[in-house]
C-alpha positions as a Markdown table, in Angstrom:
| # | Residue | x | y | z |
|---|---|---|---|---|
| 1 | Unk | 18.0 | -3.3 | 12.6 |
| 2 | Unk | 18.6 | -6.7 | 11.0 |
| 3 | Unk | 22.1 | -9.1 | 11.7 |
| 4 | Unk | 22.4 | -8.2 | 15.2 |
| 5 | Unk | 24.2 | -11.0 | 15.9 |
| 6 | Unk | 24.6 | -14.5 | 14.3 |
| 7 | Unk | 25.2 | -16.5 | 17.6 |
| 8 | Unk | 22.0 | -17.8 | 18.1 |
| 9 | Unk | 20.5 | -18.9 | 21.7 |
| 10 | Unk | 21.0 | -22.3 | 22.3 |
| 11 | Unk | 17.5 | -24.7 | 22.4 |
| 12 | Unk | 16.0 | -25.4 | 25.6 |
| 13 | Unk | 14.2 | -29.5 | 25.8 |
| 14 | Unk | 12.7 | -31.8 | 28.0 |
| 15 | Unk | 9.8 | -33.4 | 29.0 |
| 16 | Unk | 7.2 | -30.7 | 29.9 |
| 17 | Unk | 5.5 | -31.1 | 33.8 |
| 18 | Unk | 2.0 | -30.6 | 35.3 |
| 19 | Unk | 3.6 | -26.8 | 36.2 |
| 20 | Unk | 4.9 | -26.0 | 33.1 |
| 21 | Unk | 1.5 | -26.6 | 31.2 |
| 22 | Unk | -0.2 | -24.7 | 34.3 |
| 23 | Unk | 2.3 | -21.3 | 33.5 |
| 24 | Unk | 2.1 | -22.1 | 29.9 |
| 25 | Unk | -1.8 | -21.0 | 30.0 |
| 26 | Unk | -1.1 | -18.3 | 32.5 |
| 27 | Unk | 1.0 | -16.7 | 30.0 |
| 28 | Unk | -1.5 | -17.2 | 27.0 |
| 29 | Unk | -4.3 | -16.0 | 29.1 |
| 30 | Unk | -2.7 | -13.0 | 29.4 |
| 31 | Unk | -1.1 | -11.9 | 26.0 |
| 32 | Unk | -2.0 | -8.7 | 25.3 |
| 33 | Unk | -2.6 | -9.2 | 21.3 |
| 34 | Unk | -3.9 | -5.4 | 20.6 |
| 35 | Unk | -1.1 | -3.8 | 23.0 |
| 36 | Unk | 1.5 | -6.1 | 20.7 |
| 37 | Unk | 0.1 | -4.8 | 17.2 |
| 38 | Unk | 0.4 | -1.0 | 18.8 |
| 39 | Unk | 3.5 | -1.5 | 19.8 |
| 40 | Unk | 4.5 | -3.0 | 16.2 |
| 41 | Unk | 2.7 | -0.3 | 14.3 |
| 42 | Unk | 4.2 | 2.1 | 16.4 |
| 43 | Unk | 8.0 | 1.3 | 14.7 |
| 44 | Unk | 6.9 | 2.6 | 11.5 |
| 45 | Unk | 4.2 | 5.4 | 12.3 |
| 46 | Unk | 6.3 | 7.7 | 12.5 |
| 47 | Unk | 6.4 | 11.5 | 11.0 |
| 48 | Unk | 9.5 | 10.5 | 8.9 |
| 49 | Unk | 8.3 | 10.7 | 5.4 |
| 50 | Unk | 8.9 | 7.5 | 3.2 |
| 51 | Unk | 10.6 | 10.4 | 0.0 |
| 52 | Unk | 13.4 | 12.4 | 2.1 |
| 53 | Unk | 16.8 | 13.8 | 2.4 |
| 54 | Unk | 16.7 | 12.3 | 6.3 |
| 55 | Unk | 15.7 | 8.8 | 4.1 |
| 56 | Unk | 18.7 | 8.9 | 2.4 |
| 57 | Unk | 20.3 | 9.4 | 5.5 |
| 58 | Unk | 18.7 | 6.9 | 7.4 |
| 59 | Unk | 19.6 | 3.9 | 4.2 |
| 60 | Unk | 22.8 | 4.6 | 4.7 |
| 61 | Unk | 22.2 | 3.4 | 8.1 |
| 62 | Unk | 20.4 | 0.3 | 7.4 |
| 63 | Unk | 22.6 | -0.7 | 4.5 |
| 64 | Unk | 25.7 | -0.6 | 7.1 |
| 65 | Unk | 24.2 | -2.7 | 9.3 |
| 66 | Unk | 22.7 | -5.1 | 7.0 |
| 67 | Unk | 26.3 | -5.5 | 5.1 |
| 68 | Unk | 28.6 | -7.5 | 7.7 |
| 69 | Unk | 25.6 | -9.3 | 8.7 |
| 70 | Unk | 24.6 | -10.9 | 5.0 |
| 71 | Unk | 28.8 | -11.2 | 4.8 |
| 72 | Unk | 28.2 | -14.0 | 8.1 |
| 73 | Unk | 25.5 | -15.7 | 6.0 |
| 74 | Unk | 22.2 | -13.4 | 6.9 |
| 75 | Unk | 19.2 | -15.4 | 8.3 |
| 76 | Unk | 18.1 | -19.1 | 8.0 |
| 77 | Unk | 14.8 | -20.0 | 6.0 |
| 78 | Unk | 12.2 | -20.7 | 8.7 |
| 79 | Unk | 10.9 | -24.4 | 8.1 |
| 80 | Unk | 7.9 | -25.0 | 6.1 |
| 81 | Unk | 6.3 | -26.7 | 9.2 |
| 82 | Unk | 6.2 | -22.5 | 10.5 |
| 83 | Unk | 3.0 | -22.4 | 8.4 |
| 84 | Unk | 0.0 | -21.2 | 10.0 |
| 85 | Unk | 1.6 | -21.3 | 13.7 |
| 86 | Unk | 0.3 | -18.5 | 16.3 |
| 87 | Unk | 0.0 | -18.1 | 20.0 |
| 88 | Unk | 0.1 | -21.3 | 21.9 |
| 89 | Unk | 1.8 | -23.1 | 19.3 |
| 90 | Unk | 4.7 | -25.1 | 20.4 |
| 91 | Unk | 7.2 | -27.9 | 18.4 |
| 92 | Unk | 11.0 | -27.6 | 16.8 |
| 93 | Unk | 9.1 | -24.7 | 14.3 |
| 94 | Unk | 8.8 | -22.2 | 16.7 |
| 95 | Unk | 12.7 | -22.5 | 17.4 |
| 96 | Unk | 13.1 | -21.7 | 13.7 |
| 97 | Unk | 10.7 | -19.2 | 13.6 |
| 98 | Unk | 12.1 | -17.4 | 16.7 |
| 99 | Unk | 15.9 | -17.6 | 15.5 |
| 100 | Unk | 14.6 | -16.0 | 12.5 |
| 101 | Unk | 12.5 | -13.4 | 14.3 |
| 102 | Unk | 15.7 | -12.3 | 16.2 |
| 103 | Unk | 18.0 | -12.4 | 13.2 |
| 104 | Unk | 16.4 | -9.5 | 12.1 |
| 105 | Unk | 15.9 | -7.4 | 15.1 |
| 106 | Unk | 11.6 | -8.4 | 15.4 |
| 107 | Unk | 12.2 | -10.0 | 18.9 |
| 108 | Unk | 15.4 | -9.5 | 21.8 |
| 109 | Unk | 18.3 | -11.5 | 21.9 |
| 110 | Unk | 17.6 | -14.1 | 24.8 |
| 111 | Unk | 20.0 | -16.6 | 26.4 |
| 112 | Unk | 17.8 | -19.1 | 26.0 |
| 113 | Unk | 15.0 | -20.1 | 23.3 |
| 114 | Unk | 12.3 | -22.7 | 23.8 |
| 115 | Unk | 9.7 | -23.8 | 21.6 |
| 116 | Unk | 6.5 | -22.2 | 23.2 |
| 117 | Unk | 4.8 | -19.3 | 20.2 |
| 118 | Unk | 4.5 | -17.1 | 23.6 |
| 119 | Unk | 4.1 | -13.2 | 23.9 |
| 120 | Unk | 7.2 | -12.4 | 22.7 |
| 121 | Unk | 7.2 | -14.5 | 19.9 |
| 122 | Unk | 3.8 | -12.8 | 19.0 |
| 123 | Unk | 5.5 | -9.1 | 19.5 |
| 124 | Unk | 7.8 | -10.3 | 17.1 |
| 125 | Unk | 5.9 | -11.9 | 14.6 |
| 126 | Unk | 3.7 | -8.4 | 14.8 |
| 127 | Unk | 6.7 | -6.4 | 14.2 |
| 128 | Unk | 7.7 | -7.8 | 11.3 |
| 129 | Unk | 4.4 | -8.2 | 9.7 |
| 130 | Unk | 4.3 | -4.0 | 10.5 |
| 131 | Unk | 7.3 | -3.6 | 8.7 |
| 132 | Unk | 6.7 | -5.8 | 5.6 |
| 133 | Unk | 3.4 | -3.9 | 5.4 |
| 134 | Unk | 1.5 | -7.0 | 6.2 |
| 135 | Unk | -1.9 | -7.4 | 8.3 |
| 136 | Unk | -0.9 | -7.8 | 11.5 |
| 137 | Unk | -2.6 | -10.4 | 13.2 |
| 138 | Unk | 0.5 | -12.6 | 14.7 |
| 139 | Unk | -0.1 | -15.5 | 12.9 |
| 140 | Unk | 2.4 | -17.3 | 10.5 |
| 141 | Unk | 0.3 | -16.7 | 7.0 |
| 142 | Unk | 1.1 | -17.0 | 3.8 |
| 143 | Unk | 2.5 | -13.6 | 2.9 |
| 144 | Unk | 4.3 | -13.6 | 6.3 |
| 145 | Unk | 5.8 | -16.8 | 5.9 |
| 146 | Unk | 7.1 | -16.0 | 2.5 |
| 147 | Unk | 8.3 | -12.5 | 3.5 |
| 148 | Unk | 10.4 | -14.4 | 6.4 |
| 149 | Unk | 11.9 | -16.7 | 3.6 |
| 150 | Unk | 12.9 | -13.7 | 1.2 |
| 151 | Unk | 17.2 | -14.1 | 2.0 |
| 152 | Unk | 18.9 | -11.5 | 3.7 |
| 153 | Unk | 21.3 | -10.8 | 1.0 |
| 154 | Unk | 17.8 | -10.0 | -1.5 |
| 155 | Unk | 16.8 | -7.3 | 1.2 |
| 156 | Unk | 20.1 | -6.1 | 1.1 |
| 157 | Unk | 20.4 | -5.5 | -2.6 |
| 158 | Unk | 17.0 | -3.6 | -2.2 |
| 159 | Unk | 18.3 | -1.3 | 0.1 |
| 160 | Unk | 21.3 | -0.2 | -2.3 |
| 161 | Unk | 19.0 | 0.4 | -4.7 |
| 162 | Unk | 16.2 | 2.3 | -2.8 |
| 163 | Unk | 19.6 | 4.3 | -1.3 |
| 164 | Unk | 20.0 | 5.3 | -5.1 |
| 165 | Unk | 16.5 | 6.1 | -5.6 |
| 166 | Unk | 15.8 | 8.3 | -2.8 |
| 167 | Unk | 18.9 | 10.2 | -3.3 |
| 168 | Unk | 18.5 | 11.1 | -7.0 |
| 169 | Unk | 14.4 | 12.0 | -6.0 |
| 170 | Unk | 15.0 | 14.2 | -2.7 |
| 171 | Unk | 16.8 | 17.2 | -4.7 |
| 172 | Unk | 13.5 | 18.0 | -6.1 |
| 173 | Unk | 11.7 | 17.9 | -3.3 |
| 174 | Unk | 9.4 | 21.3 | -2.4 |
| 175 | Unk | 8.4 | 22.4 | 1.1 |
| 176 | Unk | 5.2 | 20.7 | 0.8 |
| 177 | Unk | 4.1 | 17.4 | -1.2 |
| 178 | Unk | 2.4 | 14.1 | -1.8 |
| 179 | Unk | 4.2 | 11.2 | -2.6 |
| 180 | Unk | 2.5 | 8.1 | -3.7 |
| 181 | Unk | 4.9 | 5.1 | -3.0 |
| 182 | Unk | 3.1 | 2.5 | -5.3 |
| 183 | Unk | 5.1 | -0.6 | -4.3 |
| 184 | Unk | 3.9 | 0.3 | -0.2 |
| 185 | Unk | 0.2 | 1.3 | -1.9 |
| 186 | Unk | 0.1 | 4.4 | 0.5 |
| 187 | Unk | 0.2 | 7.9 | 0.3 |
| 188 | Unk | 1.4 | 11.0 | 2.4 |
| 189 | Unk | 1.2 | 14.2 | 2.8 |
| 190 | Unk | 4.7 | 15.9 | 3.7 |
| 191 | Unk | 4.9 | 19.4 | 4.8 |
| 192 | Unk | 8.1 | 21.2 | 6.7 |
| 193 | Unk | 9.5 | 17.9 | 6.2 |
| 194 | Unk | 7.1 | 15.9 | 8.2 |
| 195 | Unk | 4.4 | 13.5 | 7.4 |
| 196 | Unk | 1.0 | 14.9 | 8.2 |
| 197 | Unk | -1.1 | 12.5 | 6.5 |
| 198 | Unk | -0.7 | 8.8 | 6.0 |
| 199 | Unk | -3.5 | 7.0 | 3.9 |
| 200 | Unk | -3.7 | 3.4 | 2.7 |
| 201 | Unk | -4.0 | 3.2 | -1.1 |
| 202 | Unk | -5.4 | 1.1 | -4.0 |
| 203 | Unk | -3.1 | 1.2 | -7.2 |
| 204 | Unk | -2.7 | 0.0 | -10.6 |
| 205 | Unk | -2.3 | -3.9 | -11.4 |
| 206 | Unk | 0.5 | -5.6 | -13.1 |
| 207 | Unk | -0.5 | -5.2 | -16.3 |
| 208 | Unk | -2.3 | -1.8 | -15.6 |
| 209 | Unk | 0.5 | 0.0 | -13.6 |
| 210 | Unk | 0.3 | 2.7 | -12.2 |
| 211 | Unk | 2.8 | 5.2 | -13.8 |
| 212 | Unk | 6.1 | 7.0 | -12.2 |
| 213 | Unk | 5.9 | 11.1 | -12.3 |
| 214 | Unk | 6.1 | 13.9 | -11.2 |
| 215 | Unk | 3.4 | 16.6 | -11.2 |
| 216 | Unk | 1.2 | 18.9 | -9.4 |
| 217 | Unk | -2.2 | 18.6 | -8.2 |
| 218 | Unk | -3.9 | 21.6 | -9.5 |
| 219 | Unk | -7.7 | 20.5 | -9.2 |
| 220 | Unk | -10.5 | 18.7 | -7.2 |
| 221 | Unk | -13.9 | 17.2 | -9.1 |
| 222 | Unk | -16.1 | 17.2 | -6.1 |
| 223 | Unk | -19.2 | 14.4 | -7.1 |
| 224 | Unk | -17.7 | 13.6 | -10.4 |
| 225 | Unk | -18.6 | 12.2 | -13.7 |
| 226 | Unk | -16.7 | 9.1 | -14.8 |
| 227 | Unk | -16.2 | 9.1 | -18.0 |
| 228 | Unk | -15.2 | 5.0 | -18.9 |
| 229 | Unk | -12.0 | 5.4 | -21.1 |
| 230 | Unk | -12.1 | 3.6 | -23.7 |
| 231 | Unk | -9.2 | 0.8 | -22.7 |
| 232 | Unk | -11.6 | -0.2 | -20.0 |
| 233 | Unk | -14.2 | -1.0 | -23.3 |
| 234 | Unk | -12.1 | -2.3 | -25.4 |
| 235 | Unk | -11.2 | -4.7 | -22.1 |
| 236 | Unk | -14.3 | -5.2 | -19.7 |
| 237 | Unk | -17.5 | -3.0 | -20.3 |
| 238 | Unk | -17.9 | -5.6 | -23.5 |
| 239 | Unk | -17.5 | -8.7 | -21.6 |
| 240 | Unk | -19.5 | -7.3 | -18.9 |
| 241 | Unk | -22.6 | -6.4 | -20.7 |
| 242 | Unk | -22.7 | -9.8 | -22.6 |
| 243 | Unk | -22.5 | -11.7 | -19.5 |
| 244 | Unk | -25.5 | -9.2 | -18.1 |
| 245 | Unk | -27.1 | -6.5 | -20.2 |
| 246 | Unk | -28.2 | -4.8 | -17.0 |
| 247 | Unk | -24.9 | -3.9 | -16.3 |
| 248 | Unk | -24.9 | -0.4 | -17.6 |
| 249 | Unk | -28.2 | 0.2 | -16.1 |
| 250 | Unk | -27.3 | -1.0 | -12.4 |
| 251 | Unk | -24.5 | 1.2 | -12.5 |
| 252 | Unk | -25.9 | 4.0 | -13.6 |
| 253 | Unk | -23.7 | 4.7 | -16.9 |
| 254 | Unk | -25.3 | 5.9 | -19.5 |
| 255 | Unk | -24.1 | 6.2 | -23.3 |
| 256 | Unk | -24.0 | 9.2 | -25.5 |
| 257 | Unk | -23.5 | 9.6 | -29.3 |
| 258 | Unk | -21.3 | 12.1 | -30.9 |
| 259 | Unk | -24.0 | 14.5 | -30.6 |
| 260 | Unk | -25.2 | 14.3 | -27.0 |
| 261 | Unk | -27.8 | 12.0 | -27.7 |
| 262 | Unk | -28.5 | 8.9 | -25.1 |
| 263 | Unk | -27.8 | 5.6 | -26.6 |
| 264 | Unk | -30.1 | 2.7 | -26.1 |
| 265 | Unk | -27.9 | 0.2 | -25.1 |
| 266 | Unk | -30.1 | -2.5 | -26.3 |
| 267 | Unk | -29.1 | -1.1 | -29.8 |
| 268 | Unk | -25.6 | -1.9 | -30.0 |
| 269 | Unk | -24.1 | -5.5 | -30.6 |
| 270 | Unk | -21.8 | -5.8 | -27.4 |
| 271 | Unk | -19.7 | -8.7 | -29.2 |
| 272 | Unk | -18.4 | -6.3 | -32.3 |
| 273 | Unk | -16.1 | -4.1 | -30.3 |
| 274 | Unk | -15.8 | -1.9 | -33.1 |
| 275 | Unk | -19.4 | -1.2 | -32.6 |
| 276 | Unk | -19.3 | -0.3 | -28.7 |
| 277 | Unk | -16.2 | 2.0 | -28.8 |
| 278 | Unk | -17.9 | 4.6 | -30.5 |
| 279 | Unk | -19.5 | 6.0 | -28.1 |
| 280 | Unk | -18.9 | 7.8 | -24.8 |
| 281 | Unk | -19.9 | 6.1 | -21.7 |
| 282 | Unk | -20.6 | 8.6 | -18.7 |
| 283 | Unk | -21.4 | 7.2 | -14.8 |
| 284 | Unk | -23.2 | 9.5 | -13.4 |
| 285 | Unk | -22.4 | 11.2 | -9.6 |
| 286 | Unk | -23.6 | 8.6 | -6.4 |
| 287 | Unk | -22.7 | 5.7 | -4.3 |
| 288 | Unk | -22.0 | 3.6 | -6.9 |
| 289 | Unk | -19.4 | 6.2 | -8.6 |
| 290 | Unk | -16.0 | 4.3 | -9.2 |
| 291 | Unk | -14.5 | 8.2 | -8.7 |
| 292 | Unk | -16.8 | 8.4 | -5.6 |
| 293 | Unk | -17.4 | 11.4 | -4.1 |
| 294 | Unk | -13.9 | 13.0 | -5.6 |
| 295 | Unk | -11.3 | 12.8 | -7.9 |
| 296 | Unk | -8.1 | 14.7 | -7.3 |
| 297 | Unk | -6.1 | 15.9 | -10.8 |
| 298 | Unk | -2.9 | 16.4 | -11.6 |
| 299 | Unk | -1.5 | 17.0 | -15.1 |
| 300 | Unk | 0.4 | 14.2 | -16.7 |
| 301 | Unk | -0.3 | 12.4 | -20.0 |
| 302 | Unk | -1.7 | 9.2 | -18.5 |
| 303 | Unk | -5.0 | 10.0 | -17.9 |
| 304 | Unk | -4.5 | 8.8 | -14.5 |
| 305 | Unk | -5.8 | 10.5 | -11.4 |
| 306 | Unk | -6.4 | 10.1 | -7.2 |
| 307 | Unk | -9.8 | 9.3 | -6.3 |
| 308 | Unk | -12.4 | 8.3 | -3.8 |
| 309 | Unk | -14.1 | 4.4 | -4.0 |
| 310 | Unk | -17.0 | 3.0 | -3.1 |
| 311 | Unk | -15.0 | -0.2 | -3.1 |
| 312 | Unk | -13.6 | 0.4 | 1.1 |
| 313 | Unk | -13.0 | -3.3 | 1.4 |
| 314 | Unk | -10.1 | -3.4 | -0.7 |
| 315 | Unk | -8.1 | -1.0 | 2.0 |
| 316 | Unk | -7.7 | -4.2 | 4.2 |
| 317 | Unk | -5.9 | -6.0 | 1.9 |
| 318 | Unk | -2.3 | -7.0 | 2.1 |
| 319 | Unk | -1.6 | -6.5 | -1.7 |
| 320 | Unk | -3.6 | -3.5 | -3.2 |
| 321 | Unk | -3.1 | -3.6 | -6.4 |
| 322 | Unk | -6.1 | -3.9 | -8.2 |
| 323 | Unk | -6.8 | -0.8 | -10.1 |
| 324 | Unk | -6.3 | 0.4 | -13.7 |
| 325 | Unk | -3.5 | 3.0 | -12.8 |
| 326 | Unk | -5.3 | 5.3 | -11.4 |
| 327 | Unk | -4.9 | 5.6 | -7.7 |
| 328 | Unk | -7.5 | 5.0 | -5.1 |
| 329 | Unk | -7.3 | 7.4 | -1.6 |
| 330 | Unk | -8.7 | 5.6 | 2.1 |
| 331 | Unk | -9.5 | 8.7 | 4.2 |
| 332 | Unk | -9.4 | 10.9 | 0.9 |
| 333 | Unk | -12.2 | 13.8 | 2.3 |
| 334 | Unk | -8.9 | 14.4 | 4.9 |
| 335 | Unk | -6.6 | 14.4 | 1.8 |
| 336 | Unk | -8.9 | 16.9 | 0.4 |
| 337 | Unk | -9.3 | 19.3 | 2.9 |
| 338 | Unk | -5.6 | 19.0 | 3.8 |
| 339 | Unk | -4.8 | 19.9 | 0.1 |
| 340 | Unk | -7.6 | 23.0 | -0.3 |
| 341 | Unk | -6.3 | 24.5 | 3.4 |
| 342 | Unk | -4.9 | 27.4 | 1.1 |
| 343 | Unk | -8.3 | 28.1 | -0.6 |
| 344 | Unk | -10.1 | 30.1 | 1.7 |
| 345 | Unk | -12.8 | 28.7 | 4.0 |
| 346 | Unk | -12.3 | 24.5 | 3.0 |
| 347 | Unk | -12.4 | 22.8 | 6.3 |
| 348 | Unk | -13.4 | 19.2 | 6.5 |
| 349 | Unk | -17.2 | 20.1 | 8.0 |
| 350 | Unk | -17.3 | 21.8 | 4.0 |
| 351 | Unk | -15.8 | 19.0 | 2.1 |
| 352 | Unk | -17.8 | 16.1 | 4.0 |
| 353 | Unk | -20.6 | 18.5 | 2.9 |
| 354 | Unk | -20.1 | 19.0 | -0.1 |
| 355 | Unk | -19.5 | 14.9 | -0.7 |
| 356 | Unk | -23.0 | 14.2 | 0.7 |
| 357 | Unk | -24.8 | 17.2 | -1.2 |
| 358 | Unk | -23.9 | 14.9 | -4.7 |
| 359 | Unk | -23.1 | 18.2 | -5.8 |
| 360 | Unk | -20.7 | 18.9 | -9.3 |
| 361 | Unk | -18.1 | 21.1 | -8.3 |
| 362 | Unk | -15.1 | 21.6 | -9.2 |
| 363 | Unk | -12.5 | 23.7 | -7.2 |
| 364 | Unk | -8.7 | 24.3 | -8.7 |
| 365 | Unk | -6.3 | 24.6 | -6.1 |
| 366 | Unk | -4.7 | 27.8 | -4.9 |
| 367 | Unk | -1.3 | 26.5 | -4.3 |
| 368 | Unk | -0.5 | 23.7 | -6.8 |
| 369 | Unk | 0.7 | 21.0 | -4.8 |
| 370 | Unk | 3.6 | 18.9 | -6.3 |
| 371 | Unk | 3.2 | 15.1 | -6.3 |
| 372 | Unk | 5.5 | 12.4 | -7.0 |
| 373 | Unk | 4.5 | 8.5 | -7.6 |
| 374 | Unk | 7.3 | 7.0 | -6.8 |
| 375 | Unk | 8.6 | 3.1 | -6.6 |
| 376 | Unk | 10.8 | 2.5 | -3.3 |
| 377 | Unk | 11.0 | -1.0 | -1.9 |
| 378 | Unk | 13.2 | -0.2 | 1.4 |
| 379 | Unk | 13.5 | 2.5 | 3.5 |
| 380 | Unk | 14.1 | 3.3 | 7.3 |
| 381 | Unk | 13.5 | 5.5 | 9.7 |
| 382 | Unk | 15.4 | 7.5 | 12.4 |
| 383 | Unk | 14.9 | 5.1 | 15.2 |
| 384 | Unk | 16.4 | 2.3 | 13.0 |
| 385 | Unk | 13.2 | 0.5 | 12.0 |
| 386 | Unk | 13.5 | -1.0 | 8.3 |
| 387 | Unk | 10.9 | -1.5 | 5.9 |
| 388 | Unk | 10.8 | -3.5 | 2.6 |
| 389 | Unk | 7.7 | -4.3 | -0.2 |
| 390 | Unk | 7.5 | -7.0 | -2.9 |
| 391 | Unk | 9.0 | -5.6 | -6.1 |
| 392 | Unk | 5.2 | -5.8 | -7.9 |
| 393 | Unk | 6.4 | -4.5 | -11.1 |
| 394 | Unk | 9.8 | -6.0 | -10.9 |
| 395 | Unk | 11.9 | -2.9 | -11.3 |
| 396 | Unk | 14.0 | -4.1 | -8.3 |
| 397 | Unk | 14.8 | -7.4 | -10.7 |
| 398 | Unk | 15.9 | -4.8 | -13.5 |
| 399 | Unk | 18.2 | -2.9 | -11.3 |
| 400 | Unk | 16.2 | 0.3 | -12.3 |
| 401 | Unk | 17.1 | 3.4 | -10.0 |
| 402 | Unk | 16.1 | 5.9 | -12.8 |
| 403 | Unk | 12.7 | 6.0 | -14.2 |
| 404 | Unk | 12.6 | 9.2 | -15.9 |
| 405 | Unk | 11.1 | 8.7 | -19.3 |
């Protein structure tokens, strides 16, 4: 937990000998970078589900311990001149950094602090990227440096209002769910109140959000259609085909008249939008697929949906938000199966089978499986680790704990 103490080690100086250079490359020689990053991602992979009654519980927690320790001030800023520092790094920034690293629980308190960026330092600096959500690569980057400056008392206003969140969502809570958390960009799959899926997500932009609900999944398109809605039109298949009238063509949409008939799309004029709306736009199944090999549905009058990519590089990303408020799944064939196991004979070996046959199918769900898109910022788990996200749609800024329509 953060504000474990704010008596901070004194600073350790002096001229630097033959010896100390000597042990200082022992050390660095030896860091054990990928043990560090296990270690860190260990503190939040846990079976604890980010949307739970033990969440609430486990706030409560946080928010006690972060309270008398934002009353004593919180953390100091880390100095600009922490930019871009990583193992090896020495200098008065790595004092700051470390101090900060401390203040909030990402490395031990030591008697003594010098200004070597040494194993510990990088254990910490990989903890804290874990539990911001950041890659973890030990290295002060931009979104790490930024999330280290975010003040104490900020975080702590987050938790209260996550605390309110959680609480007023886990009374509707079923044995067995899927919560998207849209401001993490990830997804579980909770059953007996454990997670027992995790998977990294893609979801809607700023202006394209992705919307808040409360549903249940009641279908899978295996080897979908897409069917471009019209928004996406109105806004980029225009602009697209004037900048390259092979567009349609490479991506293997096709356009239909009222009547079923293909559309040459040579025949339309792509700058009168009134002109190009009127017809239905239809990508057909294969690699290229924006759906992919899947789309998951649940009812909800967004016309938004889960779905498989081709677009896999966006995964590694430390801010996924790129789509049009749909929601994009890493790992979704597991998703899949784990959300047909009630429908008979649907083990992965048939749902990796069916994605590579290209086959349309479509399969509706024995057991409707509730689903909740949720917006939580902070949250903790039993063995005291805190997380927090950037407030992407600003709702912590609003004070909004309710989002019901």
């Amino acid at each position: 937990m953060a504000g474990a103490s704010l008596a901070m080690p004194a600073v350790v100086r002096g001229e630097e000998s033959v010896f100390d250079m000597m042990s200082r490359g022992n050390v660095l020689r030896n860091v054990d970078k990928d043990g560090n990053t296990a270690a860190a991602q260990a503190l939040i992979a846990t079976n604890e589900p980010i949307l739970s009654f033990d969440t609430v519980y486990n706030l409560q927690l946080a928010i006690s311990q972060y309270e008398p320790f934002v009353a004593n001030g919180g953390w100091e800023e880390i100095p600009q001149e922490a930019f871009r520092l990583s193992i090896g790094k020495s200098g008065a920034s790595v004092i700051g950094l470390k101090r900060r690293l401390i203040s909030s629980g990402d490395m031990v308190l030591v008697p003594n602090v010098n200004d070597l960026f040494d194993e510990a330092t990088d254990r910490g600096v990989r903890s804290f990227q874990a539990r911001h959500g950041l890659i973890v690569n030990g290295q002060v980057d931009e979104p790490t440096w930024y999330a280290m400056n975010v003040p104490a008392a900020t975080r702590l206003q987050q938790l209260y209002l996550n605390y309110t969140r959680v609480q007023n969502m886990a009374a509707n809570l079923s044995e067995r769910y899927v919560v998207v958390n849209i401001p993490a960009a990830t997804i579980e799959a909770v059953a007996g109140g454990m997670v027992e899926q995790r998977h990294t997500a893609v979801v809607g932009r700023v202006d394209r959000a992705t919307p808040i609900l409360a549903s249940k999944i009641h279908q899978i398109n295996f080897n979908p259609y897409w069917h471009v809605p019209k928004s996406l039109v109105e806004r980029d298949l225009t602009k697209y085909m004037q900048e390259n009238p092979s567009y349609l063509a490479e991506q293997n949409i096709f356009i239909y008249d009222g009547s079923g008939n293909v559309i040459d799309p040579q025949s339309i004029d792509w700058t009168n939008l009134g002109n190009a709306v009127n017809y239905m736009y239809r990508q057909e199944p294969g690699a290229a697929n924006s759906m992919g090999h899947c789309k998951i549905n649940f009812f909800n009058p967004h016309d938004v949906y889960l779905h498989d990519t081709p677009s896999k590089a966006l995964f590694g990303e430390n801010a996924r938000f790129h789509s049009s408020g749909c929601v994009r799944v890493e790992g979704v064939n597991e998703l899949v199966t784990w959300l047909l196991r009630d429908n008979g004979d649907w083990d992965g070996g048939r749902v990796n089978q069916t994605f590579d046959s290209l086959e349309r199918l479509d399969v509706s769900l024995s057991s409707q499986v509730p689903i909740h898109t949720t917006y939580i910022t902070a949250w903790a788990n039993r063995q005291g680790t805190v997380s927090f996200r950037d407030d992407v749609y600003e709702f912590d800024a609003q004070g909004k704990v309710s989002f019901e329509a």
